[in-house]
mmCIF file of C-alpha atoms in Angstrom:
data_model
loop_
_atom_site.group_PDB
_atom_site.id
_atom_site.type_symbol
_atom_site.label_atom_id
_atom_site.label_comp_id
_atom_site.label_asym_id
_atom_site.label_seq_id
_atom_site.Cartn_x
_atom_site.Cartn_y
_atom_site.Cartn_z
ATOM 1 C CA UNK A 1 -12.040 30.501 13.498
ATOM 2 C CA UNK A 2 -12.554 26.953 12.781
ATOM 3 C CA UNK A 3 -10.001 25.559 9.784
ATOM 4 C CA UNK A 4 -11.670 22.776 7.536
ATOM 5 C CA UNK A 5 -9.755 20.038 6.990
ATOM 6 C CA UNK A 6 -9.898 18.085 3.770
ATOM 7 C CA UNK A 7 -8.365 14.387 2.532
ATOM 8 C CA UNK A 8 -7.658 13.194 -0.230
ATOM 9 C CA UNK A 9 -6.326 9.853 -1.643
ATOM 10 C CA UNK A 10 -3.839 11.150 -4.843
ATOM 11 C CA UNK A 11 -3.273 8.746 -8.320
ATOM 12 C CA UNK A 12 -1.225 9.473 -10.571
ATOM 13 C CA UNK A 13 -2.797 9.787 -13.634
ATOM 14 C CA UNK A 14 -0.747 10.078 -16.877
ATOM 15 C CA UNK A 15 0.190 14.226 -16.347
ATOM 16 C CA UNK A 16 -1.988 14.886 -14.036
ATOM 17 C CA UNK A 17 -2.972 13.362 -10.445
ATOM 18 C CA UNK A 18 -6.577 11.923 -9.761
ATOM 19 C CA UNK A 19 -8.187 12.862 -6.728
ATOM 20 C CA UNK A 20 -10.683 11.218 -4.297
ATOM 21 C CA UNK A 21 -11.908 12.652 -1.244
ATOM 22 C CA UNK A 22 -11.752 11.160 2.042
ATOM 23 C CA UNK A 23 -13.762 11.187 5.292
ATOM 24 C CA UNK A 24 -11.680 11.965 8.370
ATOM 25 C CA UNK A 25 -11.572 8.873 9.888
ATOM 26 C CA UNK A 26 -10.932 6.981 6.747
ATOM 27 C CA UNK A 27 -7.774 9.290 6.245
ATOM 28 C CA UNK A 28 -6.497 8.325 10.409
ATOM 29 C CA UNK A 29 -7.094 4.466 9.113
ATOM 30 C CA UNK A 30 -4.990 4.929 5.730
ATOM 31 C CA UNK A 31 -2.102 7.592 7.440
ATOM 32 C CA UNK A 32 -1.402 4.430 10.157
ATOM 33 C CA UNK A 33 0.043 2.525 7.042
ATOM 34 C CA UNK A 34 2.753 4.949 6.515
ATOM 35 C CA UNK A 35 1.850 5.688 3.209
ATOM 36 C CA UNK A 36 3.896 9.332 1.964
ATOM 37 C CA UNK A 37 1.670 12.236 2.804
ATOM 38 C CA UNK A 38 1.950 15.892 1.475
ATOM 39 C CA UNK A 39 0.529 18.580 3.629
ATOM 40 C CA UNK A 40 -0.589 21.884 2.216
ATOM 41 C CA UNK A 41 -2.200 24.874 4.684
ATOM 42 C CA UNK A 42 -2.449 27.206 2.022
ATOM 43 C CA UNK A 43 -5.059 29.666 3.669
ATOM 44 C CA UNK A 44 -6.034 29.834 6.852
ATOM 45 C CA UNK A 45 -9.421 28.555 6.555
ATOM 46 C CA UNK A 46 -8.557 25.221 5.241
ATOM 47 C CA UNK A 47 -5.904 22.612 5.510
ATOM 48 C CA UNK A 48 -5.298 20.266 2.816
ATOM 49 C CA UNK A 49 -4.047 16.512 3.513
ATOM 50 C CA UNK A 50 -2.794 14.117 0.331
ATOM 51 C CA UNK A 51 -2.298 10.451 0.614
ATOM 52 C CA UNK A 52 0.129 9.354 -1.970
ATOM 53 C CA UNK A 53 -0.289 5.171 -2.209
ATOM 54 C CA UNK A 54 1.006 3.097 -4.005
ATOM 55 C CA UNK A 55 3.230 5.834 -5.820
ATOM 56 C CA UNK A 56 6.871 5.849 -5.423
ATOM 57 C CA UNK A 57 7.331 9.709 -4.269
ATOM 58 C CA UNK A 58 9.447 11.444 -1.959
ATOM 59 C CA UNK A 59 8.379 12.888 0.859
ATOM 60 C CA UNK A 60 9.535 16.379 -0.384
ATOM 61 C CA UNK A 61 7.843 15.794 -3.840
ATOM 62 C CA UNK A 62 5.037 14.672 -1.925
ATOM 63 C CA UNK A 63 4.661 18.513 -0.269
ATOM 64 C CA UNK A 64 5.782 19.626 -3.694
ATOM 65 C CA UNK A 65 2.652 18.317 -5.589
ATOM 66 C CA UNK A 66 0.191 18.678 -2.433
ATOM 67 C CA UNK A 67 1.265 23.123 -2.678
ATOM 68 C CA UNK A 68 0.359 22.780 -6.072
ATOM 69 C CA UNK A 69 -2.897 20.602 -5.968
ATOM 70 C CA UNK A 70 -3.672 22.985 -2.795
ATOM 71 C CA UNK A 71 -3.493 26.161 -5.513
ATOM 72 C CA UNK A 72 -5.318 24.425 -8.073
ATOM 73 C CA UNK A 73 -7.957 24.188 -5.242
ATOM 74 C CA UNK A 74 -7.439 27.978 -4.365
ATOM 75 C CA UNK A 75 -7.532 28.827 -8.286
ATOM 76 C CA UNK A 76 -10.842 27.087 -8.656
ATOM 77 C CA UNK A 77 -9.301 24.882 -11.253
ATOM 78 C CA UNK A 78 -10.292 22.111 -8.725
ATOM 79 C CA UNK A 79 -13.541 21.494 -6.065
#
């Protein structure tokens, strides 16, 4: 079974966190400049990757928000 992997570059935005998706190889370029990253795997078929930049987060609030953007994904709250 093949797990899709998705990117996504997070903003903060007010409450809430703006999200842009990311091509693979765009994400590789962006993760080289250390920026905090929270990784979700909240199903087995998919694997979710968010680049916090220019935010000043933790690296534990970072996983934190990236479990519960990965559920708002699962809820279908998100696409």
């Amino acid at each position: 079974m093949t797990v899709r992997r998705r990117h996504f570059l997070v903003r903060e935005a007010g409450d809430d966190y703006q999200l842009r998706e990311l091509d693979s190889t765009i994400a590789h370029a962006i993760h080289q400049f250390g920026t905090t990253i929270g990784l979700c795997t909240s199903v087995q078929s998919c694997h979710w990757t968010f680049y916090f930049m220019n935010s000043n987060i933790s690296p534990a609030e970072a996983d934190s928000v990236a479990a519960k953007l990965a559920q708002e994904f699962q809820d279908g709250k998100r696409s």
